[in-house]
Amino acid sequence: MNDNLTLVDTARLVLHDREYDFPIITGTEGEVGIDIAQLRNKTGVITLDNGYGNTGACQSAVTFIDGEKGILQYRGYPIEILAEKSNFVEVCYLLIFGHLPNQDELDKFQFSLTHHSLIHEGMKKFYEGYPPSAHPMGILSSMVSSLSAFYPEADYNADIELNIVRMLAKLKTIAAFAYKKSVGQPYVYPRNDLSYSADILHMMFAVPSEPLEIPKVFEDALDKLLILHADHEQNCSTSTVRMVGSSEANLFASMSAGISALWGPLHGGANQEVIEMLEKIRADGGNYKKYIELAKSKDSKFKLMGFGHRVYKNFDPRAKILEIAAERVLNLLGIKDPLLEIAKNLEEIALKDPFFIERKLYPNVDFYSGIIYRAMGIPTNMFTVIFALGRLPGWIAHWKEMRETLGARINRPRQIYTGETKRHYIPLSDR
Ligand code: CMC
């Protein structure tokens, strides 16, 4: 058990007239959990928790969320402060190594991130095989998995820190190349003199041999977006990374799995869906009230994308920061985006509607991020790729934490079987 956790009391379970005691553990922020590790051994029964809404799968010191109060902290630092004062590379270091770097640590880290950003030329051939219509998330996941072929020592858990740096440094190149492939332009190589965020934009939007000045407002906005996405404790993709990593699969294979999990529209893919939804509402005459009604109707299967969250039941602090950032970026660029108007109207009306109030549905991180990506000229199908770039340090931090945890076990849930009981096989001729 983690030394930071205190054993407060026991929880008593009465099952079939017998009583069983289980330890209660309390985290450093006062969260309480019942440790049921011995439940099946002692009682023969298991728990059933659809979607893991009540299940703590691990003990972690990376990120704290209080969904009722709208609190998000990376390694103890509030997200609002990090978004305002830090930068993405520093946040990567913080998440992965557990403390804010001093100047020397930051310089060395920054240096390695820039000097490992090239991908093997052999990987460029893989891009050639994809049709231009390929979704960049599919390309991203495959390319990241392919990194394990180029750095096989990852399989033996050798050079973990070097492979972490490679992973962080190369993902932006892989992502930008995926974009270049989709628009049929030549690849643009990374530049070591640019910040992490500016380099992403440079590789996406420059053309070879023509330097491109990345506007500071874009660089800052992207950096903030990456920070806001950098970790979110045991979400679907991070849990996937831990699940895959628990079999001792290598770093690249585990990150590739995380990218695939993030792709879905209920998770990171929601940012693309939000913009597509707002565009649809706009094309439909801007009648947002109609879509609020559709979202409330059980028959329609329509959801207000970018709304609701498993953990946040008051507000998503990232959405608040992004709403202000979206306005700021648009103002600085002198852009008036009708989708921002529609988004704000949807939010205003939803926040007063009993359906959304009763279910505690608020805008989440994906609701306003797409407005900023659009203003920067990032196409819709790249939104989730940017999310993946942001989430990468979080996945790595959790993967590393799990690897370093003494006594970590392979993740292997159980089930309540509901299928047929034992049957006799009937030969084909008798069926
Ligand atoms: N629009 C309309 N109704 C909703 C929405 C929505 N966006 N989200 C939840 N509900 C309703 C849902 O139908 C259910 O109603 P009822 O109790 O009458 O059956 C109730 O609210 C509870 O929803 P749930 O589906 O049980 O909640 P969950 O915790 O399982 O799912 C969620 C969370 C984020 C998947 C869900 O809210 C959702 O699908 N939102 C839209 C997709 C989205 O924006 N995803 C991004 C999440 S944040 C970033 C990230 O994780 O990557």
Short mmCIF file of N, CA and C and ligand atoms in Angstrom, two decimals, residues 265-268 270 295 298 303-310 318 355-356 359 361 364-366 387, ligand 1:
data_model
loop_
_atom_site.label_atom_id
_atom_site.label_comp_id
_atom_site.label_asym_id
_atom_site.label_seq_id
_atom_site.Cartn_x
_atom_site.Cartn_y
_atom_site.Cartn_z
N PRO A 265 -15.88 8.88 -30.27
CA PRO A 265 -16.62 10.14 -30.10
C PRO A 265 -17.08 10.43 -28.67
N LEU A 266 -17.11 9.43 -27.81
CA LEU A 266 -17.50 9.72 -26.42
C LEU A 266 -16.30 10.21 -25.61
N HIS A 267 -15.11 10.08 -26.20
CA HIS A 267 -13.88 10.50 -25.49
C HIS A 267 -13.26 11.63 -26.32
N GLY A 268 -12.02 11.51 -26.73
CA GLY A 268 -11.34 12.62 -27.42
C GLY A 268 -11.94 12.97 -28.76
N ALA A 270 -14.76 13.55 -29.40
CA ALA A 270 -15.88 14.48 -29.25
C ALA A 270 -15.54 15.87 -29.79
N ALA A 295 -31.61 16.61 -28.12
CA ALA A 295 -30.71 16.01 -27.13
C ALA A 295 -31.48 15.47 -25.94
N LYS A 298 -35.46 10.91 -25.83
CA LYS A 298 -34.89 9.56 -25.73
C LYS A 298 -34.89 8.85 -27.08
N LYS A 303 -27.01 13.44 -29.08
CA LYS A 303 -26.44 13.95 -27.84
C LYS A 303 -25.85 15.31 -28.11
N LEU A 304 -25.84 16.16 -27.11
CA LEU A 304 -25.15 17.43 -27.25
C LEU A 304 -23.66 17.14 -27.06
N MET A 305 -22.94 17.06 -28.16
CA MET A 305 -21.52 16.70 -28.06
C MET A 305 -20.76 17.83 -27.36
N GLY A 306 -19.76 17.43 -26.56
CA GLY A 306 -19.03 18.44 -25.77
C GLY A 306 -19.74 18.77 -24.48
N PHE A 307 -20.80 18.01 -24.16
CA PHE A 307 -21.53 18.21 -22.91
C PHE A 307 -21.50 16.93 -22.09
N GLY A 308 -21.41 17.09 -20.78
CA GLY A 308 -21.48 15.94 -19.88
C GLY A 308 -20.10 15.40 -19.60
N HIS A 309 -19.98 14.79 -18.44
CA HIS A 309 -18.70 14.18 -18.07
C HIS A 309 -18.94 13.18 -16.96
N ARG A 310 -18.19 12.08 -17.00
CA ARG A 310 -18.35 11.07 -15.94
C ARG A 310 -17.97 11.63 -14.59
N ARG A 318 -11.47 23.05 -17.32
CA ARG A 318 -10.79 23.23 -18.61
C ARG A 318 -11.70 23.96 -19.59
N PHE A 355 -33.51 19.42 -17.72
CA PHE A 355 -32.94 18.14 -18.18
C PHE A 355 -31.43 18.12 -17.91
N PHE A 356 -30.76 19.20 -18.29
CA PHE A 356 -29.30 19.27 -18.13
C PHE A 356 -28.92 19.52 -16.67
N ARG A 359 -29.30 16.27 -14.59
CA ARG A 359 -28.26 15.27 -14.92
C ARG A 359 -26.85 15.82 -14.76
N LEU A 361 -25.17 18.14 -16.42
CA LEU A 361 -24.45 18.13 -17.70
C LEU A 361 -23.95 19.55 -18.00
N ASN A 364 -17.87 20.36 -21.57
CA ASN A 364 -16.58 19.76 -21.18
C ASN A 364 -15.45 20.33 -22.05
N VAL A 365 -14.26 19.79 -21.89
CA VAL A 365 -13.06 20.34 -22.55
C VAL A 365 -13.22 20.42 -24.07
N ASP A 366 -14.05 19.53 -24.61
CA ASP A 366 -14.17 19.47 -26.07
C ASP A 366 -15.13 20.51 -26.65
N PHE A 387 -5.43 16.58 -29.45
CA PHE A 387 -5.77 16.07 -28.11
C PHE A 387 -4.75 14.99 -27.72
N1 CMC B 1 -26.40 15.15 -24.32
C1 CMC B 1 -27.61 14.73 -23.85
N2 CMC B 1 -27.78 13.92 -22.81
C2 CMC B 1 -26.68 13.48 -22.18
C3 CMC B 1 -25.38 13.86 -22.58
C4 CMC B 1 -25.27 14.73 -23.69
N3 CMC B 1 -24.05 15.13 -24.11
N4 CMC B 1 -24.47 13.29 -21.78
C5 CMC B 1 -25.17 12.55 -20.90
N5 CMC B 1 -26.51 12.67 -21.15
C6 CMC B 1 -27.60 12.06 -20.36
C7 CMC B 1 -27.71 10.56 -20.62
O1 CMC B 1 -28.58 10.29 -21.69
C8 CMC B 1 -28.21 10.08 -19.30
O2 CMC B 1 -29.59 10.38 -19.23
P1 CMC B 1 -30.62 9.38 -18.45
O3 CMC B 1 -30.17 9.40 -17.02
O4 CMC B 1 -31.95 9.97 -18.67
O5 CMC B 1 -30.44 8.04 -19.10
C9 CMC B 1 -27.51 10.95 -18.28
O6 CMC B 1 -27.25 12.18 -18.97
C10 CMC B 1 -26.21 10.37 -17.72
O7 CMC B 1 -25.35 10.10 -18.85
P2 CMC B 1 -24.40 8.86 -18.97
O8 CMC B 1 -24.27 8.53 -20.40
O9 CMC B 1 -24.85 7.77 -18.03
O10 CMC B 1 -23.05 9.47 -18.41
P3 CMC B 1 -21.63 8.81 -18.54
O11 CMC B 1 -20.86 9.27 -17.36
O12 CMC B 1 -21.73 7.35 -18.76
O13 CMC B 1 -21.03 9.45 -19.88
C11 CMC B 1 -20.11 11.04 -21.37
C12 CMC B 1 -20.22 10.58 -19.90
C13 CMC B 1 -19.05 12.14 -21.43
C14 CMC B 1 -19.65 9.86 -22.22
C15 CMC B 1 -21.48 11.56 -21.86
O14 CMC B 1 -21.86 12.68 -21.09
C16 CMC B 1 -21.46 11.92 -23.33
O15 CMC B 1 -21.67 11.03 -24.16
N6 CMC B 1 -21.19 13.23 -23.69
C17 CMC B 1 -21.06 13.60 -25.09
C18 CMC B 1 -19.71 13.18 -25.64
C19 CMC B 1 -18.60 14.06 -25.12
O16 CMC B 1 -18.69 15.27 -25.10
N7 CMC B 1 -17.50 13.41 -24.71
C20 CMC B 1 -16.30 14.10 -24.22
C21 CMC B 1 -16.09 13.89 -22.77
S1 CMC B 1 -14.87 15.01 -22.03
C22 CMC B 1 -13.37 14.70 -22.82
C23 CMC B 1 -12.92 13.31 -22.82
O17 CMC B 1 -13.20 12.50 -21.96
O18 CMC B 1 -12.19 12.99 -23.73
#
